[in-house]
Amino acid sequence: MITRFDHSEKIFAEAQNVIPGGVNSPVRAYKAVGGNPVALAKGKGSRVWDEDGNEYIDYVGSWGPLILGHAPDEVVNAVCDAAKDGTSFGALTRREVDFAELLCEAVPCLEKVRLVNSGTEAVMSAIRLARAATGRDLVVKFEGGYHGHSDGLLAKAGSGLATLGIPGSPGVPKAFAELTLTIPFNDLDALKQVLQARGAEIACLIGEPVPANMGVVPPADGYWAQVRRMLDEVGALLILDEVITGFRLGWGGGSAWTGVKPDLCTLGKIIGGGLPVGAYGGRSDLMGMIAPEGPVYQAGTLSGNPLAVAAGLAALGALKKTCPWEELERNASTLADGIEAAAMSAGVPITINRVGSMMTVFFTDQPVTDWASAAKCNTARYAAYFRASLLSGVMLAPSQFEAAFVSTAHTDADIQETVQKAYDAFRAVMSSEL
Ligand code: HOZ
């Protein structure tokens, strides 16, 4: 039972004096859902606690990385052990090679991989490489697709930009923005048109196998196979952004899930076991162009950081050993069914999009297949649902256009408790409109 937020309020007030908006990433400020953010103090398993001691069942999971839940023993122990040997070297280490080997073994498209520090960095670097390899400048992305905050990729982006209604960002030179073409997801005609018009100038298309930054939006059957074929016809590369889907949809990630092999892929979140990591990789002829093997420059002092790599090795080791994806599928499907029943009983129209252990409850009775349909959702209802859930002890993403993540730490009891609370949350949505 949630009691008070005094400490959270005080921390947020202080934060606003020294951090823009009081947060280090925009969606965390709760602007889209109202109220002030809860300051978290601790997490273990499926639960987090705020600075006032309130307990929540957590479905944010640090926005995707925590597939094993909070502070799993194997990851915590690996980080502590690694820290005793030194926290950073900026030099070749045994662990990073083991980690790269594990990534290449797991993800079918990875022949070679380079470690970086975030998903944003991974995507930036992959795009530089695609441009160098093709000698072309244009990049195609999806409306509502989010690939980090690098200049060229903020056009019609999802995640925080969608949440806050920002169509692009000041500070991005017009010349950069013009190099990005946006098309609707799941629309092969739109892709055909753009390829017909500018195919010879297009270096690559980048997309998430299952977009999860406009909320979760599954691809239509056979969509990615067609995209792959059409890109091949014009000599453009395919980059699959697996920052969220990597190891979330199975050992081989989203590319294995789609059955389509990209030229390059980007990873982050889960592969760092909750520490800051990114990676990009793919065809070895392309990766051979990266310095020092080739001329395409990309570097980083903390790349392959021993703590992050130790956490990643422990997390991926646990996933490899336990293969939890069927169990995650079962639990997430029980949760989605329960939420659907709760919404129906309160008379709230929703559409749940779920792929494996990631899902979004969209407040609409229409299918959500792209950004245009996601944007039609009733965000005021999502906000009311979010607030009622929070007060009942269920932590959701403070935005309609993000995903809820089920982890291996969520028990049957957690799922049942969440469903029970959803009945009250949907009733609260309706009464907020009376
Ligand atoms: N934009 C990321 C979620 N899709 C990160 C949000 C955050 O960490 O606040």
GROMACS .gro file of C-alpha atoms and ligand atoms in nm:
model
  443
    1MET     CA    1   0.000   0.000   0.000
    2ILE     CA    2   0.146   0.334  -0.102
    3THR     CA    3   0.153   0.584   0.181
    4ARG     CA    4   0.339   0.904   0.103
    5PHE     CA    5   0.593   1.049  -0.138
    6ASP     CA    6   0.758   1.309   0.090
    7HIS     CA    7   1.116   1.199   0.025
    8SER     CA    8   1.059   1.163  -0.349
    9GLU     CA    9   0.909   1.513  -0.363
   10LYS     CA   10   1.205   1.660  -0.178
   11ILE     CA   11   1.460   1.482  -0.398
   12PHE     CA   12   1.282   1.594  -0.716
   13ALA     CA   13   1.266   1.955  -0.593
   14GLU     CA   14   1.641   1.948  -0.527
   15ALA     CA   15   1.709   1.773  -0.857
   16GLN     CA   16   1.543   2.049  -1.056
   17ASN     CA   17   1.800   2.297  -0.927
   18VAL     CA   18   2.092   2.108  -1.074
   19ILE     CA   19   1.964   1.869  -1.344
   20PRO     CA   20   1.756   1.989  -1.644
   21GLY     CA   21   1.395   1.899  -1.561
   22GLY     CA   22   1.526   1.715  -1.256
   23VAL     CA   23   1.599   1.398  -1.453
   24ASN     CA   24   1.877   1.247  -1.661
   25SER     CA   25   1.645   1.121  -1.934
   26PRO     CA   26   1.326   1.310  -2.025
   27VAL     CA   27   1.047   1.052  -1.987
   28ARG     CA   28   1.146   0.996  -1.624
   29ALA     CA   29   1.002   1.338  -1.530
   30TYR     CA   30   0.641   1.200  -1.556
   31LYS     CA   31   0.537   1.496  -1.774
   32ALA     CA   32   0.313   1.274  -1.985
   33VAL     CA   33   0.133   1.119  -1.688
   34GLY     CA   34   0.117   1.405  -1.437
   35GLY     CA   35   0.251   1.428  -1.085
   36ASN     CA   36   0.614   1.417  -0.984
   37PRO     CA   37   0.850   1.126  -1.032
   38VAL     CA   38   0.906   0.868  -0.765
   39ALA     CA   39   1.273   0.848  -0.658
   40LEU     CA   40   1.384   0.486  -0.639
   41ALA     CA   41   1.616   0.365  -0.367
   42LYS     CA   42   1.650  -0.007  -0.424
   43GLY     CA   43   1.542  -0.304  -0.634
   44LYS     CA   44   1.548  -0.680  -0.582
   45GLY     CA   45   1.389  -0.942  -0.804
   46SER     CA   46   1.054  -0.820  -0.938
   47ARG     CA   47   1.028  -0.537  -0.685
   48VAL     CA   48   1.154  -0.183  -0.638
   49TRP     CA   49   1.129   0.045  -0.336
   50ASP     CA   50   1.115   0.422  -0.339
   51GLU     CA   51   1.285   0.664  -0.102
   52ASP     CA   52   0.971   0.667   0.117
   53GLY     CA   53   0.981   0.289   0.154
   54ASN     CA   54   0.686   0.222  -0.080
   55GLU     CA   55   0.712  -0.111  -0.262
   56TYR     CA   56   0.617  -0.172  -0.626
   57ILE     CA   57   0.600  -0.468  -0.865
   58ASP     CA   58   0.819  -0.331  -1.142
   59TYR     CA   59   0.746  -0.366  -1.514
   60VAL     CA   60   0.988  -0.093  -1.629
   61GLY     CA   61   1.292  -0.312  -1.564
   62SER     CA   62   1.523  -0.016  -1.626
   63TRP     CA   63   1.353   0.019  -1.969
   64GLY     CA   64   1.444  -0.331  -2.080
   65PRO     CA   65   1.783  -0.448  -1.952
   66LEU     CA   66   1.662  -0.632  -1.642
   67ILE     CA   67   1.534  -0.956  -1.793
   68LEU     CA   68   1.658  -1.134  -1.478
   69GLY     CA   69   1.493  -0.881  -1.247
   70HIS     CA   70   1.672  -0.643  -1.013
   71ALA     CA   71   2.012  -0.721  -0.863
   72PRO     CA   72   2.032  -1.092  -0.954
   73ASP     CA   73   2.298  -1.257  -0.737
   74GLU     CA   74   2.504  -1.388  -1.029
   75VAL     CA   75   2.533  -1.042  -1.185
   76VAL     CA   76   2.600  -0.859  -0.857
   77ASN     CA   77   2.871  -1.111  -0.761
   78ALA     CA   78   3.035  -1.091  -1.104
   79VAL     CA   79   3.048  -0.710  -1.088
   80CYS     CA   80   3.192  -0.715  -0.733
   81ASP     CA   81   3.456  -0.971  -0.830
   82ALA     CA   82   3.552  -0.776  -1.141
   83ALA     CA   83   3.573  -0.448  -0.947
   84LYS     CA   84   3.831  -0.597  -0.712
   85ASP     CA   85   4.058  -0.653  -1.014
   86GLY     CA   86   4.024  -0.296  -1.140
   87THR     CA   87   3.734  -0.091  -1.273
   88SER     CA   88   3.882   0.028  -1.602
   89PHE     CA   89   4.196  -0.028  -1.804
   90GLY     CA   90   4.137   0.108  -2.151
   91ALA     CA   91   4.327  -0.198  -2.272
   92LEU     CA   92   4.260  -0.544  -2.412
   93THR     CA   93   4.118  -0.782  -2.150
   94ARG     CA   94   4.030  -1.153  -2.142
   95ARG     CA   95   3.669  -1.089  -2.039
   96GLU     CA   96   3.583  -0.867  -2.336
   97VAL     CA   97   3.701  -1.134  -2.578
   98ASP     CA   98   3.491  -1.397  -2.397
   99PHE     CA   99   3.199  -1.159  -2.415
  100ALA     CA  100   3.242  -1.088  -2.787
  101GLU     CA  101   3.268  -1.463  -2.853
  102LEU     CA  102   2.947  -1.524  -2.661
  103LEU     CA  103   2.764  -1.250  -2.854
  104CYS     CA  104   2.884  -1.389  -3.189
  105GLU     CA  105   2.782  -1.741  -3.085
  106ALA     CA  106   2.432  -1.626  -2.988
  107VAL     CA  107   2.331  -1.375  -3.254
  108PRO     CA  108   2.332  -1.527  -3.604
  109CYS     CA  109   2.425  -1.209  -3.793
  110LEU     CA  110   2.728  -1.128  -3.575
  111GLU     CA  111   3.052  -1.235  -3.740
  112LYS     CA  112   3.244  -0.962  -3.562
  113VAL     CA  113   3.133  -0.720  -3.293
  114ARG     CA  114   3.266  -0.396  -3.140
  115LEU     CA  115   3.172  -0.297  -2.782
  116VAL     CA  116   3.067   0.058  -2.698
  117ASN     CA  117   2.893   0.221  -2.401
  118SER     CA  118   2.530   0.271  -2.502
  119GLY     CA  119   2.273   0.189  -2.764
  120THR     CA  120   2.294   0.543  -2.898
  121GLU     CA  121   2.667   0.502  -2.957
  122ALA     CA  122   2.619   0.161  -3.117
  123VAL     CA  123   2.365   0.298  -3.366
  124MET     CA  124   2.571   0.608  -3.450
  125SER     CA  125   2.870   0.387  -3.525
  126ALA     CA  126   2.675   0.132  -3.730
  127ILE     CA  127   2.533   0.410  -3.945
  128ARG     CA  128   2.876   0.562  -4.004
  129LEU     CA  129   2.992   0.218  -4.115
  130ALA     CA  130   2.692   0.168  -4.346
  131ARG     CA  131   2.762   0.504  -4.508
  132ALA     CA  132   3.130   0.426  -4.550
  133ALA     CA  133   3.060   0.081  -4.695
  134THR     CA  134   2.802   0.202  -4.949
  135GLY     CA  135   2.945   0.544  -5.026
  136ARG     CA  136   2.591   0.680  -4.977
  137ASP     CA  137   2.453   0.929  -4.726
  138LEU     CA  138   2.079   0.871  -4.680
  139VAL     CA  139   1.930   0.671  -4.394
  140VAL     CA  140   1.573   0.542  -4.382
  141LYS     CA  141   1.400   0.502  -4.045
  142PHE     CA  142   1.044   0.444  -3.932
  143GLU     CA  143   0.810   0.710  -3.797
  144GLY     CA  144   0.791   0.643  -3.423
  145GLY     CA  145   1.117   0.445  -3.437
  146TYR     CA  146   1.372   0.545  -3.176
  147HIS     CA  147   1.740   0.463  -3.208
  148GLY     CA  148   1.898   0.684  -2.945
  149HIS     CA  149   1.954   1.056  -2.952
  150SER     CA  150   2.217   1.105  -3.223
  151ASP     CA  151   2.150   1.403  -3.452
  152GLY     CA  152   2.036   1.219  -3.762
  153LEU     CA  153   1.789   0.990  -3.589
  154LEU     CA  154   1.565   1.228  -3.399
  155ALA     CA  155   1.332   1.286  -3.695
  156LYS     CA  156   0.977   1.170  -3.614
  157ALA     CA  157   1.125   0.959  -3.335
  158GLY     CA  158   0.948   0.751  -3.073
  159SER     CA  159   1.021   0.712  -2.701
  160GLY     CA  160   1.072   1.047  -2.525
  161LEU     CA  161   1.014   1.254  -2.839
  162ALA     CA  162   0.680   1.082  -2.903
  163THR     CA  163   0.593   1.107  -2.534
  164LEU     CA  164   0.661   1.479  -2.517
  165GLY     CA  165   0.524   1.557  -2.865
  166ILE     CA  166   0.860   1.677  -3.001
  167PRO     CA  167   0.872   1.613  -3.381
  168GLY     CA  168   1.248   1.668  -3.406
  169SER     CA  169   1.504   1.857  -3.203
  170PRO     CA  170   1.648   2.206  -3.225
  171GLY     CA  171   2.025   2.181  -3.249
  172VAL     CA  172   2.015   1.925  -3.528
  173PRO     CA  173   2.158   2.098  -3.838
  174LYS     CA  174   1.909   2.105  -4.126
  175ALA     CA  175   2.171   1.942  -4.346
  176PHE     CA  176   2.183   1.640  -4.108
  177ALA     CA  177   1.806   1.611  -4.079
  178GLU     CA  178   1.778   1.606  -4.458
  179LEU     CA  179   1.982   1.288  -4.467
  180THR     CA  180   1.712   1.095  -4.280
  181LEU     CA  181   1.402   0.976  -4.463
  182THR     CA  182   1.108   0.852  -4.256
  183ILE     CA  183   0.840   0.605  -4.360
  184PRO     CA  184   0.553   0.434  -4.176
  185PHE     CA  185   0.631   0.091  -4.026
  186ASN     CA  186   0.453  -0.213  -4.174
  187ASP     CA  187   0.393  -0.028  -4.503
  188LEU     CA  188   0.575  -0.188  -4.795
  189ASP     CA  189   0.431   0.059  -5.046
  190ALA     CA  190   0.587   0.349  -4.859
  191LEU     CA  191   0.923   0.171  -4.866
  192LYS     CA  192   0.884   0.093  -5.235
  193GLN     CA  193   0.818   0.459  -5.310
  194VAL     CA  194   1.119   0.584  -5.119
  195LEU     CA  195   1.345   0.324  -5.277
  196GLN     CA  196   1.217   0.407  -5.623
  197ALA     CA  197   1.273   0.777  -5.570
  198ARG     CA  198   1.610   0.770  -5.391
  199GLY     CA  199   1.730   0.408  -5.377
  200ALA     CA  200   2.073   0.481  -5.525
  201GLU     CA  201   2.145   0.734  -5.248
  202ILE     CA  202   2.030   0.517  -4.956
  203ALA     CA  203   2.303   0.370  -4.737
  204CYS     CA  204   2.075   0.177  -4.504
  205LEU     CA  205   1.741   0.128  -4.340
  206ILE     CA  206   1.744   0.101  -3.962
  207GLY     CA  207   1.458  -0.046  -3.763
  208GLU     CA  208   1.381  -0.249  -3.453
  209PRO     CA  209   1.271  -0.604  -3.546
  210VAL     CA  210   0.972  -0.535  -3.321
  211PRO     CA  211   0.945  -0.162  -3.264
  212ALA     CA  212   0.910  -0.097  -2.892
  213ASN     CA  213   0.960   0.278  -2.867
  214MET     CA  214   0.616   0.377  -2.999
  215GLY     CA  215   0.482   0.113  -2.768
  216VAL     CA  216   0.523  -0.244  -2.889
  217VAL     CA  217   0.421  -0.286  -3.255
  218PRO     CA  218   0.465  -0.632  -3.410
  219PRO     CA  219   0.568  -0.658  -3.776
  220ALA     CA  220   0.312  -0.797  -4.019
  221ASP     CA  221   0.380  -1.156  -4.131
  222GLY     CA  222   0.668  -1.164  -4.378
  223TYR     CA  223   0.726  -0.790  -4.351
  224TRP     CA  224   1.097  -0.804  -4.272
  225ALA     CA  225   1.168  -1.061  -4.544
  226GLN     CA  226   1.016  -0.822  -4.798
  227VAL     CA  227   1.212  -0.528  -4.657
  228ARG     CA  228   1.534  -0.728  -4.682
  229ARG     CA  229   1.459  -0.822  -5.045
  230MET     CA  230   1.371  -0.466  -5.147
  231LEU     CA  231   1.686  -0.321  -4.987
  232ASP     CA  232   1.901  -0.581  -5.163
  233GLU     CA  233   1.756  -0.470  -5.497
  234VAL     CA  234   1.893  -0.118  -5.452
  235GLY     CA  235   2.214  -0.217  -5.272
  236ALA     CA  236   2.114  -0.060  -4.940
  237LEU     CA  237   2.212  -0.223  -4.610
  238LEU     CA  238   1.976  -0.341  -4.336
  239ILE     CA  239   2.058  -0.250  -3.975
  240LEU     CA  240   1.840  -0.418  -3.714
  241ASP     CA  241   1.841  -0.223  -3.390
  242GLU     CA  242   1.829  -0.492  -3.124
  243VAL     CA  243   1.891  -0.268  -2.826
  244ILE     CA  244   1.555  -0.376  -2.682
  245THR     CA  245   1.484  -0.703  -2.865
  246GLY     CA  246   1.833  -0.852  -2.830
  247PHE     CA  247   1.810  -1.153  -2.591
  248ARG     CA  248   1.455  -1.039  -2.504
  249LEU     CA  249   1.292  -1.240  -2.783
  250GLY     CA  250   1.521  -1.542  -2.754
  251TRP     CA  251   1.888  -1.637  -2.752
  252GLY     CA  252   1.930  -1.519  -3.112
  253GLY     CA  253   1.738  -1.196  -3.050
  254GLY     CA  254   1.488  -1.030  -3.278
  255SER     CA  255   1.673  -1.108  -3.601
  256ALA     CA  256   1.646  -1.481  -3.529
  257TRP     CA  257   1.283  -1.419  -3.432
  258THR     CA  258   1.211  -1.250  -3.767
  259GLY     CA  259   1.418  -1.503  -3.962
  260VAL     CA  260   1.589  -1.219  -4.145
  261LYS     CA  261   1.965  -1.168  -4.138
  262PRO     CA  262   2.063  -0.802  -4.128
  263ASP     CA  263   2.400  -0.674  -4.254
  264LEU     CA  264   2.460  -0.509  -3.917
  265CYS     CA  265   2.287  -0.510  -3.583
  266THR     CA  266   2.308  -0.299  -3.271
  267LEU     CA  267   2.274  -0.420  -2.915
  268GLY     CA  268   2.251  -0.269  -2.566
  269LYS     CA  269   2.037  -0.299  -2.253
  270ILE     CA  270   2.017  -0.676  -2.171
  271ILE     CA  271   2.372  -0.748  -2.290
  272GLY     CA  272   2.503  -0.518  -2.015
  273GLY     CA  273   2.315  -0.696  -1.736
  274GLY     CA  274   2.205  -0.352  -1.610
  275LEU     CA  275   2.538  -0.175  -1.663
  276PRO     CA  276   2.603   0.069  -1.949
  277VAL     CA  277   2.698  -0.125  -2.262
  278GLY     CA  278   2.627  -0.115  -2.632
  279ALA     CA  279   2.758  -0.318  -2.923
  280TYR     CA  280   2.740  -0.318  -3.298
  281GLY     CA  281   2.845  -0.586  -3.539
  282GLY     CA  282   2.758  -0.803  -3.832
  283ARG     CA  283   2.922  -0.908  -4.159
  284SER     CA  284   3.295  -0.942  -4.114
  285ASP     CA  285   3.371  -0.767  -4.447
  286LEU     CA  286   3.187  -0.462  -4.313
  287MET     CA  287   3.331  -0.482  -3.961
  288GLY     CA  288   3.675  -0.513  -4.121
  289MET     CA  289   3.635  -0.150  -4.226
  290ILE     CA  290   3.642  -0.036  -3.861
  291ALA     CA  291   3.969   0.116  -3.734
  292PRO     CA  292   4.233  -0.011  -3.678
  293GLU     CA  293   4.151  -0.291  -3.926
  294GLY     CA  294   4.012  -0.033  -4.169
  295PRO     CA  295   3.964   0.341  -4.206
  296VAL     CA  296   3.623   0.397  -4.039
  297TYR     CA  297   3.703   0.560  -3.706
  298GLN     CA  298   3.526   0.478  -3.381
  299ALA     CA  299   3.682   0.459  -3.033
  300GLY     CA  300   3.604   0.482  -2.661
  301THR     CA  301   3.798   0.495  -2.333
  302LEU     CA  302   3.539   0.292  -2.143
  303SER     CA  303   3.450   0.057  -2.430
  304GLY     CA  304   3.470  -0.304  -2.314
  305ASN     CA  305   3.469  -0.182  -1.954
  306PRO     CA  306   3.549  -0.473  -1.720
  307LEU     CA  307   3.251  -0.422  -1.488
  308ALA     CA  308   3.001  -0.390  -1.771
  309VAL     CA  309   3.147  -0.689  -1.951
  310ALA     CA  310   3.144  -0.897  -1.630
  311ALA     CA  311   2.778  -0.807  -1.575
  312GLY     CA  312   2.697  -0.889  -1.937
  313LEU     CA  313   2.876  -1.222  -1.923
  314ALA     CA  314   2.692  -1.317  -1.604
  315ALA     CA  315   2.352  -1.211  -1.739
  316LEU     CA  316   2.393  -1.384  -2.074
  317GLY     CA  317   2.544  -1.688  -1.898
  318ALA     CA  318   2.230  -1.714  -1.684
  319LEU     CA  319   2.006  -1.681  -1.990
  320LYS     CA  320   2.201  -1.945  -2.180
  321LYS     CA  321   2.178  -2.184  -1.887
  322THR     CA  322   1.811  -2.138  -1.806
  323CYS     CA  323   1.661  -2.061  -2.151
  324PRO     CA  324   1.372  -1.873  -1.986
  325TRP     CA  325   1.190  -1.754  -2.300
  326GLU     CA  326   0.906  -2.008  -2.289
  327GLU     CA  327   0.841  -1.932  -1.925
  328LEU     CA  328   0.854  -1.558  -1.999
  329GLU     CA  329   0.608  -1.607  -2.284
  330ARG     CA  330   0.369  -1.795  -2.055
  331ASN     CA  331   0.386  -1.538  -1.775
  332ALA     CA  332   0.356  -1.241  -2.008
  333SER     CA  333   0.061  -1.399  -2.185
  334THR     CA  334  -0.116  -1.464  -1.850
  335LEU     CA  335  -0.052  -1.101  -1.756
  336ALA     CA  336  -0.182  -0.968  -2.089
  337ASP     CA  337  -0.495  -1.187  -2.072
  338GLY     CA  338  -0.561  -1.076  -1.715
  339ILE     CA  339  -0.520  -0.708  -1.802
  340GLU     CA  340  -0.751  -0.749  -2.099
  341ALA     CA  341  -1.020  -0.906  -1.879
  342ALA     CA  342  -0.979  -0.628  -1.622
  343ALA     CA  343  -1.016  -0.358  -1.888
  344MET     CA  344  -1.324  -0.528  -2.030
  345SER     CA  345  -1.488  -0.556  -1.691
  346ALA     CA  346  -1.445  -0.181  -1.640
  347GLY     CA  347  -1.560  -0.101  -1.995
  348VAL     CA  348  -1.227   0.053  -2.100
  349PRO     CA  349  -1.141  -0.020  -2.464
  350ILE     CA  350  -0.779  -0.127  -2.501
  351THR     CA  351  -0.557  -0.306  -2.750
  352ILE     CA  352  -0.268  -0.504  -2.608
  353ASN     CA  353   0.029  -0.559  -2.836
  354ARG     CA  354   0.259  -0.824  -2.697
  355VAL     CA  355   0.558  -1.006  -2.836
  356GLY     CA  356   0.717  -1.243  -2.585
  357SER     CA  357   0.786  -1.064  -2.259
  358MET     CA  358   0.735  -0.711  -2.389
  359MET     CA  359   0.395  -0.552  -2.425
  360THR     CA  360   0.203  -0.225  -2.443
  361VAL     CA  361  -0.152  -0.162  -2.328
  362PHE     CA  362  -0.276   0.090  -2.584
  363PHE     CA  363  -0.583   0.289  -2.488
  364THR     CA  364  -0.769   0.241  -2.815
  365ASP     CA  365  -1.008  -0.017  -2.956
  366GLN     CA  366  -0.827  -0.005  -3.293
  367PRO     CA  367  -0.529  -0.218  -3.401
  368VAL     CA  368  -0.193  -0.045  -3.348
  369THR     CA  369   0.032  -0.123  -3.643
  370ASP     CA  370   0.242   0.191  -3.686
  371TRP     CA  371   0.305   0.534  -3.538
  372ALA     CA  372  -0.010   0.689  -3.689
  373SER     CA  373  -0.231   0.434  -3.515
  374ALA     CA  374  -0.031   0.449  -3.189
  375ALA     CA  375  -0.062   0.828  -3.184
  376LYS     CA  376  -0.443   0.802  -3.187
  377CYS     CA  377  -0.447   0.641  -2.840
  378ASN     CA  378  -0.614   0.812  -2.550
  379THR     CA  379  -0.304   0.925  -2.361
  380ALA     CA  380  -0.513   1.087  -2.085
  381ARG     CA  381  -0.653   0.742  -2.006
  382TYR     CA  382  -0.303   0.595  -2.006
  383ALA     CA  383  -0.202   0.866  -1.759
  384ALA     CA  384  -0.494   0.783  -1.529
  385TYR     CA  385  -0.411   0.411  -1.553
  386PHE     CA  386  -0.045   0.481  -1.479
  387ARG     CA  387  -0.127   0.689  -1.170
  388ALA     CA  388  -0.378   0.439  -1.031
  389SER     CA  389  -0.129   0.156  -1.090
  390LEU     CA  390   0.149   0.348  -0.917
  391LEU     CA  391  -0.069   0.419  -0.614
  392SER     CA  392  -0.160   0.051  -0.593
  393GLY     CA  393   0.207  -0.054  -0.601
  394VAL     CA  394   0.258  -0.138  -0.969
  395MET     CA  395   0.536   0.048  -1.154
  396LEU     CA  396   0.475   0.107  -1.526
  397ALA     CA  397   0.656   0.323  -1.779
  398PRO     CA  398   0.537   0.685  -1.748
  399SER     CA  399   0.441   0.698  -2.116
  400GLN     CA  400   0.188   0.536  -2.347
  401PHE     CA  401   0.465   0.494  -2.604
  402GLU     CA  402   0.697   0.257  -2.417
  403ALA     CA  403   0.689  -0.112  -2.329
  404ALA     CA  404   0.617  -0.308  -2.012
  405PHE     CA  405   0.873  -0.583  -1.954
  406VAL     CA  406   0.819  -0.912  -1.772
  407SER     CA  407   1.132  -1.060  -1.615
  408THR     CA  408   1.227  -1.406  -1.493
  409ALA     CA  409   1.191  -1.268  -1.139
  410HIS     CA  410   0.816  -1.209  -1.181
  411THR     CA  411   0.637  -1.496  -1.006
  412ASP     CA  412   0.287  -1.629  -1.069
  413ALA     CA  413   0.187  -1.448  -0.751
  414ASP     CA  414   0.328  -1.117  -0.887
  415ILE     CA  415   0.131  -1.162  -1.208
  416GLN     CA  416  -0.193  -1.244  -1.023
  417GLU     CA  417  -0.144  -0.950  -0.787
  418THR     CA  418  -0.084  -0.718  -1.084
  419VAL     CA  419  -0.398  -0.841  -1.258
  420GLN     CA  420  -0.608  -0.791  -0.943
  421LYS     CA  421  -0.474  -0.437  -0.914
  422ALA     CA  422  -0.547  -0.373  -1.282
  423TYR     CA  423  -0.922  -0.419  -1.212
  424ASP     CA  424  -0.905  -0.124  -0.970
  425ALA     CA  425  -0.679   0.076  -1.201
  426PHE     CA  426  -0.922   0.049  -1.495
  427ARG     CA  427  -1.215   0.142  -1.268
  428ALA     CA  428  -1.011   0.447  -1.162
  429VAL     CA  429  -0.961   0.537  -1.531
  430MET     CA  430  -1.338   0.544  -1.579
  431SER     CA  431  -1.411   0.735  -1.261
  432SER     CA  432  -1.144   0.995  -1.351
  433GLU     CA  433  -1.371   1.091  -1.641
  434LEU     CA  434  -1.694   1.131  -1.443
  435HOZ     N1  435   1.448   0.615  -2.421
  435HOZ     C1  436   1.469   0.499  -2.340
  435HOZ     C2  437   1.342   0.419  -2.332
  435HOZ     N2  438   1.292   0.375  -2.455
  435HOZ     C3  439   1.525   0.535  -2.203
  435HOZ     C4  440   1.436   0.609  -2.114
  435HOZ     C5  441   1.501   0.639  -1.977
  435HOZ     O1  442   1.594   0.575  -1.937
  435HOZ     O2  443   1.452   0.731  -1.914
   0.00000   0.00000   0.00000
